[in-house]
Coordinates of C-alpha atoms and ligand atoms in Angstrom, one line a residue:
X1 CA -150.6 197.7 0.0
X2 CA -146.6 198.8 -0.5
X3 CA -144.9 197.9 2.6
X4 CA -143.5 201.0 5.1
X5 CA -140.0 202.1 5.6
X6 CA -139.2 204.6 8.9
X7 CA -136.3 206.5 7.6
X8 CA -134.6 208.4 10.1
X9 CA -134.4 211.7 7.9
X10 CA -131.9 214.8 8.7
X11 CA -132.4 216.4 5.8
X12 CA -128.6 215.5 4.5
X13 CA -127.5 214.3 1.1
X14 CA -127.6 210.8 2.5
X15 CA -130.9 210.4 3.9
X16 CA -132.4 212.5 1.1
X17 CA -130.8 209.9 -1.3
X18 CA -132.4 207.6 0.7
X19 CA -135.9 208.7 0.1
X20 CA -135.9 208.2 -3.6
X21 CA -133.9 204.8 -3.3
X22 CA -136.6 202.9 -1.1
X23 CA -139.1 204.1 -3.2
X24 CA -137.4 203.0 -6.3
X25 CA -135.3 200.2 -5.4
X26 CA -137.3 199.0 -2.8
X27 CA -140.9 199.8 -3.9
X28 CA -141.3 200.8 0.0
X29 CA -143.3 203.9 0.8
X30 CA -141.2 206.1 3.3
X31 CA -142.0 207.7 6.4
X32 CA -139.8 210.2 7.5
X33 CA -138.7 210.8 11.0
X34 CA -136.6 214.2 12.3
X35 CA -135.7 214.6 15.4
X36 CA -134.2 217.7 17.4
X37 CA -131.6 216.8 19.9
X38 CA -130.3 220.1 20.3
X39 CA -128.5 220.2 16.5
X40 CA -127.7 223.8 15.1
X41 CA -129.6 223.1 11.8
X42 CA -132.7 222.4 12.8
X43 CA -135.4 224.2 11.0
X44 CA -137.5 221.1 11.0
X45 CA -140.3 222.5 8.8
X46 CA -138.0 223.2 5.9
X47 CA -136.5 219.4 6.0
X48 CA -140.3 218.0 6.6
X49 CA -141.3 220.0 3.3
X50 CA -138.1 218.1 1.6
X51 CA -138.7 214.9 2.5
X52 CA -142.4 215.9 1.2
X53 CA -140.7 216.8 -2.3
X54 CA -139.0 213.9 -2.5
X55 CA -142.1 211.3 -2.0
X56 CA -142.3 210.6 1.8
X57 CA -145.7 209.8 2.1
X58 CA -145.6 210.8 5.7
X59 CA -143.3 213.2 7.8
X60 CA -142.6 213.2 11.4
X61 CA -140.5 215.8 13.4
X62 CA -140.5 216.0 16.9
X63 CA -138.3 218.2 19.9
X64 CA -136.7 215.6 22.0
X65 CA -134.3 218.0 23.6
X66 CA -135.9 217.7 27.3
X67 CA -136.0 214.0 26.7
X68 CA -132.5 213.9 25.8
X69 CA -131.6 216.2 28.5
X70 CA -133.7 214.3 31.1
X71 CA -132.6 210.6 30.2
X72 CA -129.9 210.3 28.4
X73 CA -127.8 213.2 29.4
X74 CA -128.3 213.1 33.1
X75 CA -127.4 209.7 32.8
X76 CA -124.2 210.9 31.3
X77 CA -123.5 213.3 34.2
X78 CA -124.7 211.0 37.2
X79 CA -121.8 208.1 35.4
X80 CA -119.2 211.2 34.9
X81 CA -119.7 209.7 31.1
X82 CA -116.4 209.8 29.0
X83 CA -115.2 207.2 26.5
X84 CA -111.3 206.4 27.3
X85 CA -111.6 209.3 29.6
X86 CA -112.2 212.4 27.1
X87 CA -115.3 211.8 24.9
X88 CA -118.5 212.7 27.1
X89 CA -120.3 210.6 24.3
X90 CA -122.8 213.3 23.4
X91 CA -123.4 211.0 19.8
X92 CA -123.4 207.8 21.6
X93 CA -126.1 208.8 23.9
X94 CA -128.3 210.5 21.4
X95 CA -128.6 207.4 19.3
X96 CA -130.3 204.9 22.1
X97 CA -133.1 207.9 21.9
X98 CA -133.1 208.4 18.1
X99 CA -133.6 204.0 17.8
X100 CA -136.5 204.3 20.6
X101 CA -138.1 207.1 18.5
X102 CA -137.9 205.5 15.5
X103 CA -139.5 202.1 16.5
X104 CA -142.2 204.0 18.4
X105 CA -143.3 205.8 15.3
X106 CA -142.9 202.5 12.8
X107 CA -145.5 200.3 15.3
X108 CA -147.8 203.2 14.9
X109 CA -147.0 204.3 11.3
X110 CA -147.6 200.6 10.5
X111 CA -144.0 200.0 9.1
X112 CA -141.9 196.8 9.7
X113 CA -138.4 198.1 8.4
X114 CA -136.2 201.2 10.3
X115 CA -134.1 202.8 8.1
X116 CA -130.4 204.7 9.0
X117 CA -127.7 206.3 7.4
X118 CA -124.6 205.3 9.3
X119 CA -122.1 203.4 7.4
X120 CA -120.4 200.2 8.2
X121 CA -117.3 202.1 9.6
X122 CA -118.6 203.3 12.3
X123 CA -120.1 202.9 16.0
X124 CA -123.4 204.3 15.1
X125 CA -124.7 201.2 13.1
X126 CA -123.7 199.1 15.6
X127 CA -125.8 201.5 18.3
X128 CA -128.7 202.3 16.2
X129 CA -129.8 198.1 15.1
X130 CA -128.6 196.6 18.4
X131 CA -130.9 199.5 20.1
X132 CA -134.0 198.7 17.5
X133 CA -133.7 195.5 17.6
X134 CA -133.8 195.3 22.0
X135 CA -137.4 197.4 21.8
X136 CA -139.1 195.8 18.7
X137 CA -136.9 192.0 17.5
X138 CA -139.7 192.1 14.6
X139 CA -138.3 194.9 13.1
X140 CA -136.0 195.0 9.9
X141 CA -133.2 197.6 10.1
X142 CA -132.0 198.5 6.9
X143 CA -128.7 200.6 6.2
X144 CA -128.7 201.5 2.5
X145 CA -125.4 203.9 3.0
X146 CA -123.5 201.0 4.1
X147 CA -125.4 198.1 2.3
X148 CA -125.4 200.1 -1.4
X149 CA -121.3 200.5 -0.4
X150 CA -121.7 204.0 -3.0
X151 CA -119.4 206.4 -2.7
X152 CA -119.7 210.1 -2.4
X153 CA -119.7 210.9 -6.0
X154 CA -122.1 207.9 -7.0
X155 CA -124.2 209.3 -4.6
X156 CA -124.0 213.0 -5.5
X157 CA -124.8 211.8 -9.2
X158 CA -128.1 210.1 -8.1
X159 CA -128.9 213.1 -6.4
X160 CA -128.1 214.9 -9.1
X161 CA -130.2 212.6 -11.9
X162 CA -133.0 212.3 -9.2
X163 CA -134.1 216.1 -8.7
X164 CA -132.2 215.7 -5.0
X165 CA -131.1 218.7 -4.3
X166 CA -127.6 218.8 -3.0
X167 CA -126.9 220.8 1.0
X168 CA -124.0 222.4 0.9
X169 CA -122.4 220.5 4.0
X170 CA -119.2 222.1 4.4
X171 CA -115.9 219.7 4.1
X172 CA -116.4 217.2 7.3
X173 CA -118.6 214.9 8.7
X174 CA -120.7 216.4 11.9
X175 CA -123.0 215.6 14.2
X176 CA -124.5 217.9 16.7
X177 CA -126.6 217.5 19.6
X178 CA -127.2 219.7 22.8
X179 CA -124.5 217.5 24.5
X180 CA -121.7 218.3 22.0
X181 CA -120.7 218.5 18.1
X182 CA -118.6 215.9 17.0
X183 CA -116.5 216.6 13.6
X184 CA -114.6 213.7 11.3
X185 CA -113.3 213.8 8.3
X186 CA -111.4 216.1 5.7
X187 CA -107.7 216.9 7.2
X188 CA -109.2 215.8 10.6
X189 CA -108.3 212.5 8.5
X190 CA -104.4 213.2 9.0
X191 CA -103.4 213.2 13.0
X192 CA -100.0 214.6 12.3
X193 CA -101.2 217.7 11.3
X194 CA -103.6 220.3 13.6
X195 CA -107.2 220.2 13.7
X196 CA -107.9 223.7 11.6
X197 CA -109.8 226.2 12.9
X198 CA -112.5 226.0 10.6
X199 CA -113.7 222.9 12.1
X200 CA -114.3 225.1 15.5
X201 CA -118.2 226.2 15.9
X202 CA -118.7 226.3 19.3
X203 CA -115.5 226.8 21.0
X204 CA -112.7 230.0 20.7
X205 CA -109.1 228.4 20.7
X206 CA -107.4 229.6 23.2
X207 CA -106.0 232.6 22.1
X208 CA -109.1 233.7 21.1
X209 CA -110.7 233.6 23.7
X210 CA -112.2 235.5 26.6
X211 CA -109.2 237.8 27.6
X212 CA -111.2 238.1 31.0
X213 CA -111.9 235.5 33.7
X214 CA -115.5 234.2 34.0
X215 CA -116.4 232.9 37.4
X216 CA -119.7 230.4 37.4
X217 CA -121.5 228.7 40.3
X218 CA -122.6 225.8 39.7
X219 CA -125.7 223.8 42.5
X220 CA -126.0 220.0 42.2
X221 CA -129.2 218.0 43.8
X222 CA -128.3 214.1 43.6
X223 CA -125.5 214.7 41.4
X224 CA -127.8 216.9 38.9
X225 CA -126.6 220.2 38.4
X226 CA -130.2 222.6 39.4
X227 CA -129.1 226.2 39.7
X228 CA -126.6 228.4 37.7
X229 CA -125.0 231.2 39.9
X230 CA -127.6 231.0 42.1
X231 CA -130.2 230.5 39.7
X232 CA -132.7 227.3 39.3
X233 CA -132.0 226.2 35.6
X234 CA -133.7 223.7 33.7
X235 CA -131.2 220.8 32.7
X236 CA -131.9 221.8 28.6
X237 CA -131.3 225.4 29.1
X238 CA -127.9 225.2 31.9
X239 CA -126.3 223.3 28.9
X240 CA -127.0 225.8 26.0
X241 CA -126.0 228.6 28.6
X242 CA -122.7 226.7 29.5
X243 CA -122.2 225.8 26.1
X244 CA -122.1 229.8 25.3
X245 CA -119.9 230.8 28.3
X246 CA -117.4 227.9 27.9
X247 CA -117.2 227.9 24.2
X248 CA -116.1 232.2 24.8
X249 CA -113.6 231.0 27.1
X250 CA -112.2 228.2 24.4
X251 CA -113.3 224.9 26.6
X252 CA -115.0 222.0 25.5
X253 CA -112.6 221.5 22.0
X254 CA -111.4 217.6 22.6
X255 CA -109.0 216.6 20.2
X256 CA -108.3 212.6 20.1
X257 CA -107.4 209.8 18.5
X258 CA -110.4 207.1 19.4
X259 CA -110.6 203.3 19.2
X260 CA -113.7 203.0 17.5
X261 CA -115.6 199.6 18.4
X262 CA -115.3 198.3 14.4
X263 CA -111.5 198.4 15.6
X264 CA -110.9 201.6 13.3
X265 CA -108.3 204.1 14.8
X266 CA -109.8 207.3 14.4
X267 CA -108.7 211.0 14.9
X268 CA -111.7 213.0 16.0
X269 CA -112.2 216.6 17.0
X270 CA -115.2 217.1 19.6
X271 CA -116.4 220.7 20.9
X272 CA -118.4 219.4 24.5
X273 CA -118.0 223.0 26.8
X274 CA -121.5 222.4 29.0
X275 CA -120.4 218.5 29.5
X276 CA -116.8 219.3 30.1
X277 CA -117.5 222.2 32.5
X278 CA -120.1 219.9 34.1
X279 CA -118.5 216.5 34.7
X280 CA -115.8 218.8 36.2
X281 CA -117.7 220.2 38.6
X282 CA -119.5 216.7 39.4
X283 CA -116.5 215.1 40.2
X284 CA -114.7 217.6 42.5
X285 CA -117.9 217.4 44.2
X286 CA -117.7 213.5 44.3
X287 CA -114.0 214.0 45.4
X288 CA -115.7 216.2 48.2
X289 CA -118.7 213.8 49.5
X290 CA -117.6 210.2 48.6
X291 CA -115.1 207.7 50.5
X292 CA -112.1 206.2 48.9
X293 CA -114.3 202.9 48.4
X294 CA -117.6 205.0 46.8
X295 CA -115.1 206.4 44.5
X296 CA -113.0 203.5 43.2
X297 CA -116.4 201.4 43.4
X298 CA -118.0 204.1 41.2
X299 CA -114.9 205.3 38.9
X300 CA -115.2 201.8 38.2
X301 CA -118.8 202.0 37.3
X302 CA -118.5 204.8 35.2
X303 CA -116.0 203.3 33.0
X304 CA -118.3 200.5 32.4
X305 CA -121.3 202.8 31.7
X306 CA -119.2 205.1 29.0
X307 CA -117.7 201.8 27.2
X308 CA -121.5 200.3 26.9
X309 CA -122.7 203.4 25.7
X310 CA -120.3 203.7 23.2
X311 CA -120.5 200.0 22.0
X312 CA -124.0 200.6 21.8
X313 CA -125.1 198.7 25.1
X314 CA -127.6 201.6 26.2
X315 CA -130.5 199.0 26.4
X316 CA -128.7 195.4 28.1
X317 CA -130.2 194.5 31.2
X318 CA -127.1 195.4 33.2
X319 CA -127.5 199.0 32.4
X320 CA -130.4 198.8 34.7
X321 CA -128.4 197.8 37.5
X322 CA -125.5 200.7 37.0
X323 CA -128.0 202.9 37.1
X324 CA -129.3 201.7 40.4
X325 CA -125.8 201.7 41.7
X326 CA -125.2 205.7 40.4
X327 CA -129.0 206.7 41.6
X328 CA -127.8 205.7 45.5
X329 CA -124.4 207.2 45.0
X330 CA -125.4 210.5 43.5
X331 CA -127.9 211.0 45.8
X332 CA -124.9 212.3 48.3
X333 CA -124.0 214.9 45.5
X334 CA -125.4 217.8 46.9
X335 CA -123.7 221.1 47.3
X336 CA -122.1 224.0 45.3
X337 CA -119.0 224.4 42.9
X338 CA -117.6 227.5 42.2
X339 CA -115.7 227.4 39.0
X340 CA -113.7 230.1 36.9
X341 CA -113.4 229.4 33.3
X342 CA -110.4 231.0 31.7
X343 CA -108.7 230.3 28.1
X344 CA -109.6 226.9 28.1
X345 CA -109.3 226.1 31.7
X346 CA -111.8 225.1 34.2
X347 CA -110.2 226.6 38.0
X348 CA -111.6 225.0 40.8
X349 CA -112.6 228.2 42.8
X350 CA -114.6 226.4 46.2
X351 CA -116.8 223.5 46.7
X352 CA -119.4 222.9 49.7
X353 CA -121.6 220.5 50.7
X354 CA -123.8 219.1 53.6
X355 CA -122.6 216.2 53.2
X356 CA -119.0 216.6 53.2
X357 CA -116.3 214.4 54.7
X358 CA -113.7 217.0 54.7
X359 CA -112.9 217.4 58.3
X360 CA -110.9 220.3 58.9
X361 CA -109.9 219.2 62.4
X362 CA -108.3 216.3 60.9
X363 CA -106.3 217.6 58.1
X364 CA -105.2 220.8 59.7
X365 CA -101.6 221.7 60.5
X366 CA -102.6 224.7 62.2
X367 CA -104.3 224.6 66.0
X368 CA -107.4 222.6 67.0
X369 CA -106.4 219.0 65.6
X370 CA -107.8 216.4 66.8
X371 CA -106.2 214.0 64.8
X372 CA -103.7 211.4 67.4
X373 CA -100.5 211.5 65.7
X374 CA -98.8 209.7 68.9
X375 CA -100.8 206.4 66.8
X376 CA -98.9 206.6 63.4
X377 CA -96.2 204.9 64.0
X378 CA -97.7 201.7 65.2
X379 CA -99.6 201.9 62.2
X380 CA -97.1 202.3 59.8
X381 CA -95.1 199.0 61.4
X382 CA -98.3 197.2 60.7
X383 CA -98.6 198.2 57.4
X384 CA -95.5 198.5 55.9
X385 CA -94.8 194.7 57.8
X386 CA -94.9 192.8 54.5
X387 CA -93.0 195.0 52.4
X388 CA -90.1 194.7 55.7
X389 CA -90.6 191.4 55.6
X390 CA -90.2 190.5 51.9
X391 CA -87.3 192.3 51.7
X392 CA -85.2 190.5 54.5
X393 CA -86.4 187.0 52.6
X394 CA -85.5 188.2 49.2
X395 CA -82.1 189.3 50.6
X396 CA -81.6 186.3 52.8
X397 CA -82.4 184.0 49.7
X398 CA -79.6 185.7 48.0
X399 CA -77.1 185.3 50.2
X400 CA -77.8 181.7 50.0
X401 CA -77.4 182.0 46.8
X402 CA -73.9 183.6 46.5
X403 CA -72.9 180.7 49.5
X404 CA -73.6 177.9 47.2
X405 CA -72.0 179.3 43.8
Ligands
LIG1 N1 -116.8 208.9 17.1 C1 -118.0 209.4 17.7 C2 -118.8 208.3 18.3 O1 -118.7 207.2 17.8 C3 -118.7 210.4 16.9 C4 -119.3 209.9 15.6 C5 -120.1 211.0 15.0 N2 -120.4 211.0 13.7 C6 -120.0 212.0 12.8 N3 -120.6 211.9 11.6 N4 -119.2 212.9 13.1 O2 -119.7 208.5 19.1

């Protein structure tokens, strides 16, 4: 009997390419493996019958968008997850689900090798084969993309002299998932210039946009976000609803240059409105409910979280632990953010919450304080005791100094 390959199959020139190859080169028979995340193209049947075409002697396609929403994403929102503070890694998160797909379906398909089609440029490979190889180490992960080294012509031509029929896949590189679209390539390639319009799906520029205010309400329970002005929404749907309204009102577009983890520079253009309008929200609520301590303790968190999602970390023990950390924390995130979204802005326009620290008593300048200023001063000499103190040495010291020149 041939051995099995899992391919994970989009329906792309590259996996399609793929197909043919491990049957040919390899002598492999290929199962396919299509997964919605939330991705614009997904008419699932349509790729299933290509792979079908194309030899696959088994195709798989399956809705993970709840999944995604439920595991991966919330995990996202509960960590505030943003690589060097402006990615909300909508790819990175996708791919720790995509690797435990894919070995799930090769122990039952019977195959011992995973197949993907990132190249060796980027963080995907590195996510994808560390992920496979944490849930099944018996597994072979194969990346003909990267290991074949062809180009895009060599591979259009073996597409072309293998029946492959070629998507039309518009000038850049994307990847889309509920979560966000990420976009590389083409001018994108040259920072000094604009990212061009036609690389916008989701998101209006600016000047497009809305020429009306929107104003949204937005419930958290336990740092999730439940209700949408006032109405209970499933996490899957809130984020394609606040992917419509803030994309209208030209949020989410991230422009960037990264620090990929194979050391590459690279300028990406990401459209995230739902993540970008939600992490806002979460964390003005957080700014609401948490000390100074919860908050430095758990910025820190989060920043260890986004950079081991990114660098493909999603399954190492110590994950486990964060999590435990941002479960206990986000359970004080309850309460409600009112938000107005407007050419690309997201206004603060109220928070409240039960468990708020905000004590009005305290801060006020008006009447009713109860705060004992009469106490300040004391405090200050305490604290600012050192700083006094280092000063008179420093400038004792240099008198000395002058003395004896
Ligand atoms: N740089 C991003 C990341 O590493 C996005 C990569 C997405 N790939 C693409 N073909 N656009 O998560």
């Amino acid at each position: 009997m041939k051995q099995r390959a899992l391919l994970l199959y989009s329906g792309g020139l590259d996996t399609s390419v793929m197909i043919k190859w491990l049957q040919e080169e390899m002598d492999f028979d290929v199962v396919t493996l299509t997964l919605d995340v939330g991705q614009e193209k997904n008419d699932l049947e349509a790729i299933a019958k290509k792979a079908e075409k194309l030899g696959a002697v088994s195709t798989i396609t399956e809705d993970v968008k709840q999944k995604f929403a439920r595991e991966f994403v919330s995990a996202g929102i509960l960590n505030d997850g943003m690589y060097q503070d402006r990615y909300p890694l909508s790819t990175s998160l996708a791919r720790p689900l995509m690797a435990l797909e894919a070995v799930q379906m090769a122990e039952i398909h019977g195959c011992d090798t995973v197949v993907h089609g990132s190249t060796g440029k980027g963080n995907d490979q590195v996510r994808f084969e560390i992920s496979i190889k944490a849930l099944n180490e018996n597994l072979n992960v194969i990346a003909p993309v990267r290991d074949m080294n062809m180009n895009r012509e060599e591979e259009t031509e073996y597409a072309r002299s293998h029946g492959i029929e070629i998507p039309y896949g518009g000038k850049y590189s994307v990847d889309e998932n509920l979560w966000g679209r990420s976009v590389e390539g083409s001018s994108i390639e040259h920072p000094q210039e604009a990212v061009p319009y036609d690389a916008y799906r989701w998101v209006l520029p600016p000047e497009k946009a809305a020429s009306v205010p929107e104003n949204i309400s937005i419930q958290f329970h336990s740092g999730l976000p439940v209700e949408l002005n006032g109405k209970p929404s499933e996490l899957t749907n809130m984020i394609a609803e606040l992917n419509v309204k803030g994309g209208k009102n030209g949020i989410g577009a991230i422009d960037m240059i990264e620090d990929r983890l194979v050391g590459i520079k690279s300028h990406e253009f990401y459209e995230c409105p739902a993540a970008m309008i939600i992490i806002t929200a979460h964390k003005y609520l957080e700014s609401l409910v948490l000390n100074k301590k919860e908050s430095q303790l758990k910025k820190h968190m989060d920043q260890t979280f986004s950079e081991m999602v990114y660098n493909g970390l999603w399954y190492d023990p110590a994950m486990e632990h964060i999590m435990h950390f941002q479960k206990s924390v986000n359970s004080l995130i309850n309460g409600k953010v009112k938000l107005k979204l407007y050419r690309g802005n997201i206004v603060p326009m109220g928070v409240e919450s039960d468990n708020s620290l905000y004590d009005i008593s305290k801060s006020t300048y008006g009447v009713g304080q109860t705060f004992d200023q009469s106490k300040s001063p004391g405090f200050i000499y305490v604290f600012g005791s050192q700083t006094m103190a280092t000063i008179k040495g420093r400038k004792k010291l240099e008198r000395e100094i002058t003395i004896n020149e």
